[in-house]
């Protein structure tokens, strides 16, 4: 079955530091890949997505590139802010699974001023 | 566009009572809705998938008689937790997709409902 493995947290950084959260996946089909962000006490918000190999999703300074050869979708940001503190989930959606989302376990990011 | 709402945002109830949570797609028709449960500091666990006008499909280990799901229209799905007990306390999140939208593989999430059973 499909699965997503992401870097375990928590991750603590200082403001303006570089962020990488690793995410790898296994899928039977050709999935779409997503990063979701969850702020405390809230639901999930889509941060970015990519639907085919070599696509780069980007939003709010975050980027991730769909790497089919390494089955990876690592999240990066060049300079994090305190407001980026949240839990980040990597996920995939596979047409063969009726578009169900398979989530990673989530990575808690804390950015200190 | 593609906004999903949930009501209520939080609810406290006594053990043994039933609680209904609504999930609405506000500006699109949701052909499929999903219900998730999230325990503190954990990932989302898919409970069930519902298609408008048909019975929900429950994930393994989810009691369908305890978590009743109804998807009566293209904009509304409800989750009823029957005879709630303290172990049912959790954060319940719904999401929706639509075959009418271009991003047919993207789920749009509601803000979640915090259920506390005393």
mmCIF file of C-alpha atoms in Angstrom:
data_model
loop_
_atom_site.group_PDB
_atom_site.id
_atom_site.type_symbol
_atom_site.label_atom_id
_atom_site.label_comp_id
_atom_site.label_asym_id
_atom_site.label_seq_id
_atom_site.Cartn_x
_atom_site.Cartn_y
_atom_site.Cartn_z
ATOM 1 C CA UNK A 1 0.000 0.000 0.000
ATOM 2 C CA UNK A 2 0.856 3.665 -0.105
ATOM 3 C CA UNK A 3 2.943 5.199 2.647
ATOM 4 C CA UNK A 4 4.681 8.465 3.524
ATOM 5 C CA UNK A 5 7.731 8.787 5.730
ATOM 6 C CA UNK A 6 8.748 12.191 6.934
ATOM 7 C CA UNK A 7 11.423 13.506 9.182
ATOM 8 C CA UNK A 8 10.532 13.175 12.820
ATOM 9 C CA UNK A 9 10.552 16.271 14.883
ATOM 10 C CA UNK A 10 10.422 18.371 16.717
ATOM 11 C CA UNK A 11 12.564 20.781 14.752
ATOM 12 C CA UNK A 12 13.671 23.972 16.465
ATOM 13 C CA UNK A 13 15.289 26.774 14.495
ATOM 14 C CA UNK A 14 16.225 30.379 14.949
ATOM 15 C CA UNK A 15 14.553 33.024 12.828
ATOM 16 C CA UNK A 16 16.068 33.358 9.330
ATOM 17 C CA UNK A 17 17.565 29.857 9.447
ATOM 18 C CA UNK A 18 17.258 27.437 6.530
ATOM 19 C CA UNK A 19 14.614 24.747 6.809
ATOM 20 C CA UNK A 20 14.493 21.272 5.305
ATOM 21 C CA UNK A 21 11.910 18.668 6.213
ATOM 22 C CA UNK A 22 12.512 15.387 4.426
ATOM 23 C CA UNK A 23 9.679 13.364 2.963
ATOM 24 C CA UNK A 24 9.810 10.109 1.004
ATOM 25 C CA UNK A 25 6.961 8.004 -0.255
ATOM 26 C CA UNK A 26 5.960 4.648 -1.656
ATOM 27 C CA UNK A 27 2.990 4.347 -3.961
ATOM 28 C CA UNK A 28 1.564 1.754 -6.300
ATOM 29 C CA UNK A 29 0.461 4.308 -8.866
ATOM 30 C CA UNK A 30 1.566 7.784 -9.910
ATOM 31 C CA UNK A 31 0.563 9.967 -6.972
ATOM 32 C CA UNK A 32 0.125 13.659 -6.440
ATOM 33 C CA UNK A 33 2.168 15.018 -3.560
ATOM 34 C CA UNK A 34 1.226 17.631 -0.994
ATOM 35 C CA UNK A 35 2.506 19.550 1.968
ATOM 36 C CA UNK A 36 -0.088 20.666 4.495
ATOM 37 C CA UNK A 37 0.427 22.988 7.460
ATOM 38 C CA UNK A 38 -1.527 22.937 10.694
ATOM 39 C CA UNK A 39 -1.386 25.842 13.106
ATOM 40 C CA UNK A 40 -2.282 25.199 16.770
ATOM 41 C CA UNK A 41 -5.952 24.396 17.248
ATOM 42 C CA UNK A 42 -6.773 24.667 13.561
ATOM 43 C CA UNK A 43 -7.478 22.386 10.630
ATOM 44 C CA UNK A 44 -5.126 21.714 7.757
ATOM 45 C CA UNK A 45 -4.197 24.204 5.100
ATOM 46 C CA UNK A 46 -2.660 23.237 1.809
ATOM 47 C CA UNK A 47 0.808 24.728 1.610
ATOM 48 C CA UNK A 48 1.874 23.452 -1.806
ATOM 49 C CA UNK A 49 1.456 20.552 -4.171
ATOM 50 C CA UNK A 50 2.961 18.846 -7.208
ATOM 51 C CA UNK A 51 1.193 16.482 -9.556
ATOM 52 C CA UNK A 52 3.971 15.096 -11.751
ATOM 53 C CA UNK A 53 7.659 14.359 -11.750
ATOM 54 C CA UNK A 54 9.997 17.375 -11.616
ATOM 55 C CA UNK A 55 7.151 19.730 -10.749
ATOM 56 C CA UNK A 56 8.092 22.277 -8.114
ATOM 57 C CA UNK A 57 5.391 23.448 -5.747
ATOM 58 C CA UNK A 58 5.944 26.767 -4.037
ATOM 59 C CA UNK A 59 4.060 29.068 -1.696
ATOM 60 C CA UNK A 60 4.947 31.645 0.972
ATOM 61 C CA UNK A 61 8.661 31.040 0.422
ATOM 62 C CA UNK A 62 8.341 27.271 0.829
ATOM 63 C CA UNK A 63 9.328 24.938 -2.000
ATOM 64 C CA UNK A 64 9.276 21.228 -2.727
ATOM 65 C CA UNK A 65 10.194 19.334 -5.881
ATOM 66 C CA UNK A 66 8.596 16.048 -6.952
ATOM 67 C CA UNK A 67 11.524 13.665 -7.427
ATOM 68 C CA UNK A 68 10.296 10.415 -8.927
ATOM 69 C CA UNK A 69 13.747 8.845 -9.109
ATOM 70 C CA UNK A 70 14.281 9.202 -5.364
ATOM 71 C CA UNK A 71 10.560 9.093 -4.454
ATOM 72 C CA UNK A 72 10.998 12.256 -2.430
ATOM 73 C CA UNK A 73 9.246 15.580 -1.870
ATOM 74 C CA UNK A 74 11.404 17.478 0.610
ATOM 75 C CA UNK A 75 10.120 20.793 1.961
ATOM 76 C CA UNK A 76 12.525 23.739 2.055
ATOM 77 C CA UNK A 77 12.487 27.385 3.027
ATOM 78 C CA UNK A 78 15.454 29.670 2.845
ATOM 79 C CA UNK A 79 14.637 31.893 5.819
ATOM 80 C CA UNK A 80 12.040 30.854 8.372
ATOM 81 C CA UNK A 81 9.993 33.233 10.491
ATOM 82 C CA UNK A 82 8.425 32.851 13.922
ATOM 83 C CA UNK A 83 5.038 32.747 12.203
ATOM 84 C CA UNK A 84 6.082 29.542 10.396
ATOM 85 C CA UNK A 85 5.892 27.632 13.680
ATOM 86 C CA UNK A 86 3.371 24.858 13.048
ATOM 87 C CA UNK A 87 3.062 21.173 12.259
ATOM 88 C CA UNK A 88 3.849 20.201 8.668
ATOM 89 C CA UNK A 89 2.392 17.100 7.030
ATOM 90 C CA UNK A 90 3.606 15.487 3.846
ATOM 91 C CA UNK A 91 0.897 13.563 2.008
ATOM 92 C CA UNK A 92 0.134 11.762 -1.200
ATOM 93 C CA UNK A 93 -3.037 11.141 -3.118
ATOM 94 C CA UNK A 94 -3.330 8.237 -5.478
ATOM 95 C CA UNK A 95 -6.033 7.925 -8.104
ATOM 96 C CA UNK A 96 -5.988 4.166 -7.571
ATOM 97 C CA UNK A 97 -7.009 4.720 -3.945
ATOM 98 C CA UNK A 98 -9.954 6.934 -4.885
ATOM 99 C CA UNK A 99 -7.949 10.051 -4.013
ATOM 100 C CA UNK A 100 -7.603 9.172 -0.360
ATOM 101 C CA UNK A 101 -4.806 11.094 1.289
ATOM 102 C CA UNK A 102 -2.029 9.172 2.975
ATOM 103 C CA UNK A 103 -0.276 11.341 5.538
ATOM 104 C CA UNK A 104 3.113 11.287 7.112
ATOM 105 C CA UNK A 105 3.254 11.559 10.882
ATOM 106 C CA UNK A 106 3.846 15.289 10.876
ATOM 107 C CA UNK A 107 6.817 17.410 11.887
ATOM 108 C CA UNK A 108 6.514 20.072 14.554
ATOM 109 C CA UNK A 109 8.515 23.168 13.682
ATOM 110 C CA UNK A 110 9.262 25.798 16.284
ATOM 111 C CA UNK A 111 10.992 28.993 15.204
ATOM 112 C CA UNK A 112 12.501 31.144 17.934
ATOM 113 C CA UNK A 113 13.100 34.893 17.558
ATOM 114 C CA UNK B 1 -12.981 29.536 -3.461
ATOM 115 C CA UNK B 2 -13.222 25.883 -2.284
ATOM 116 C CA UNK B 3 -14.139 26.666 1.307
ATOM 117 C CA UNK B 4 -15.213 23.957 3.734
ATOM 118 C CA UNK B 5 -16.832 24.776 7.058
ATOM 119 C CA UNK B 6 -17.540 22.667 10.123
ATOM 120 C CA UNK B 7 -20.058 23.180 12.870
ATOM 121 C CA UNK B 8 -19.673 23.296 15.744
ATOM 122 C CA UNK B 9 -16.027 24.239 16.146
ATOM 123 C CA UNK B 10 -16.032 22.725 19.608
ATOM 124 C CA UNK B 11 -18.488 20.763 21.690
ATOM 125 C CA UNK B 12 -18.581 19.356 25.200
ATOM 126 C CA UNK B 13 -21.061 16.610 25.998
ATOM 127 C CA UNK B 14 -21.870 14.109 28.689
ATOM 128 C CA UNK B 15 -20.976 10.466 28.380
ATOM 129 C CA UNK B 16 -23.751 8.467 26.731
ATOM 130 C CA UNK B 17 -25.140 11.283 24.615
ATOM 131 C CA UNK B 18 -24.882 11.646 20.849
ATOM 132 C CA UNK B 19 -23.200 14.487 19.041
ATOM 133 C CA UNK B 20 -23.649 15.588 15.437
ATOM 134 C CA UNK B 21 -20.932 17.405 13.515
ATOM 135 C CA UNK B 22 -21.693 19.097 10.205
ATOM 136 C CA UNK B 23 -19.341 19.568 7.293
ATOM 137 C CA UNK B 24 -20.346 21.901 4.486
ATOM 138 C CA UNK B 25 -18.764 22.869 1.205
ATOM 139 C CA UNK B 26 -19.684 26.536 0.890
ATOM 140 C CA UNK B 27 -18.887 27.380 -2.705
ATOM 141 C CA UNK B 28 -18.627 24.098 -4.559
ATOM 142 C CA UNK B 29 -20.358 20.767 -4.872
ATOM 143 C CA UNK B 30 -18.508 18.041 -3.034
ATOM 144 C CA UNK B 31 -18.802 14.696 -4.750
ATOM 145 C CA UNK B 32 -16.789 13.025 -2.019
ATOM 146 C CA UNK B 33 -16.182 13.945 1.606
ATOM 147 C CA UNK B 34 -13.751 12.434 4.055
ATOM 148 C CA UNK B 35 -13.807 12.302 7.839
ATOM 149 C CA UNK B 36 -10.605 12.210 9.853
ATOM 150 C CA UNK B 37 -9.781 11.904 13.501
ATOM 151 C CA UNK B 38 -6.690 13.431 15.012
ATOM 152 C CA UNK B 39 -5.308 12.628 18.443
ATOM 153 C CA UNK B 40 -3.069 15.159 20.204
ATOM 154 C CA UNK B 41 0.289 15.559 18.507
ATOM 155 C CA UNK B 42 -0.490 12.837 15.992
ATOM 156 C CA UNK B 43 -1.303 12.588 12.340
ATOM 157 C CA UNK B 44 -4.754 12.394 10.825
ATOM 158 C CA UNK B 45 -6.460 9.028 10.747
ATOM 159 C CA UNK B 46 -8.987 8.530 7.972
ATOM 160 C CA UNK B 47 -12.248 7.251 9.411
ATOM 161 C CA UNK B 48 -14.499 7.051 6.382
ATOM 162 C CA UNK B 49 -15.185 8.219 2.867
ATOM 163 C CA UNK B 50 -18.661 9.327 1.859
ATOM 164 C CA UNK B 51 -20.141 9.911 -1.547
ATOM 165 C CA UNK B 52 -23.332 11.885 -1.995
ATOM 166 C CA UNK B 53 -26.383 9.689 -1.912
ATOM 167 C CA UNK B 54 -24.619 6.457 -1.000
ATOM 168 C CA UNK B 55 -23.420 4.711 2.128
ATOM 169 C CA UNK B 56 -20.099 5.692 3.606
ATOM 170 C CA UNK B 57 -17.081 3.441 3.287
ATOM 171 C CA UNK B 58 -15.411 2.969 6.641
ATOM 172 C CA UNK B 59 -11.746 2.269 7.227
ATOM 173 C CA UNK B 60 -10.753 -0.891 8.993
ATOM 174 C CA UNK B 61 -11.233 -0.680 12.738
ATOM 175 C CA UNK B 62 -13.761 2.172 12.644
ATOM 176 C CA UNK B 63 -17.145 1.247 14.140
ATOM 177 C CA UNK B 64 -19.790 2.261 11.631
ATOM 178 C CA UNK B 65 -22.581 1.934 14.183
ATOM 179 C CA UNK B 66 -20.810 4.341 16.485
ATOM 180 C CA UNK B 67 -19.742 6.891 13.909
ATOM 181 C CA UNK B 68 -22.737 7.457 11.660
ATOM 182 C CA UNK B 69 -22.007 9.341 8.478
ATOM 183 C CA UNK B 70 -24.624 10.824 6.208
ATOM 184 C CA UNK B 71 -23.913 12.613 2.933
ATOM 185 C CA UNK B 72 -27.396 13.737 2.010
ATOM 186 C CA UNK B 73 -26.489 16.452 -0.456
ATOM 187 C CA UNK B 74 -23.577 17.680 -2.534
ATOM 188 C CA UNK B 75 -22.786 20.333 0.052
ATOM 189 C CA UNK B 76 -23.398 18.629 3.386
ATOM 190 C CA UNK B 77 -22.064 15.622 5.248
ATOM 191 C CA UNK B 78 -22.689 14.863 8.905
ATOM 192 C CA UNK B 79 -20.845 12.729 11.419
ATOM 193 C CA UNK B 80 -22.816 11.574 14.445
ATOM 194 C CA UNK B 81 -20.906 10.126 17.362
ATOM 195 C CA UNK B 82 -23.451 7.912 19.094
ATOM 196 C CA UNK B 83 -23.349 7.123 22.803
ATOM 197 C CA UNK B 84 -20.158 9.096 23.181
ATOM 198 C CA UNK B 85 -17.580 8.119 25.769
ATOM 199 C CA UNK B 86 -14.475 9.936 27.010
ATOM 200 C CA UNK B 87 -12.256 7.906 24.664
ATOM 201 C CA UNK B 88 -14.139 9.475 21.738
ATOM 202 C CA UNK B 89 -12.763 12.864 22.717
ATOM 203 C CA UNK B 90 -10.697 14.039 19.796
ATOM 204 C CA UNK B 91 -10.313 16.554 16.988
ATOM 205 C CA UNK B 92 -12.516 15.623 14.046
ATOM 206 C CA UNK B 93 -11.690 17.073 10.638
ATOM 207 C CA UNK B 94 -13.588 16.767 7.387
ATOM 208 C CA UNK B 95 -12.424 17.374 3.861
ATOM 209 C CA UNK B 96 -14.034 17.434 0.450
ATOM 210 C CA UNK B 97 -13.141 16.930 -3.163
ATOM 211 C CA UNK B 98 -15.109 17.705 -6.263
ATOM 212 C CA UNK B 99 -15.044 16.213 -9.699
ATOM 213 C CA UNK B 100 -16.455 19.538 -10.911
ATOM 214 C CA UNK B 101 -13.330 21.437 -9.975
ATOM 215 C CA UNK B 102 -10.114 21.343 -11.915
ATOM 216 C CA UNK B 103 -8.122 20.084 -8.950
ATOM 217 C CA UNK B 104 -10.073 16.851 -8.651
ATOM 218 C CA UNK B 105 -7.329 15.232 -6.606
ATOM 219 C CA UNK B 106 -7.036 17.993 -4.020
ATOM 220 C CA UNK B 107 -8.864 17.747 -0.726
ATOM 221 C CA UNK B 108 -10.133 20.930 0.878
ATOM 222 C CA UNK B 109 -10.190 20.765 4.654
ATOM 223 C CA UNK B 110 -12.558 22.131 7.213
ATOM 224 C CA UNK B 111 -11.241 23.872 10.333
ATOM 225 C CA UNK B 112 -11.999 20.906 12.586
ATOM 226 C CA UNK B 113 -14.289 20.204 15.542
ATOM 227 C CA UNK B 114 -12.940 19.628 19.018
ATOM 228 C CA UNK B 115 -15.095 17.063 20.859
ATOM 229 C CA UNK B 116 -14.728 16.618 24.610
ATOM 230 C CA UNK B 117 -16.786 13.921 26.315
ATOM 231 C CA UNK B 118 -17.077 14.222 30.086
#
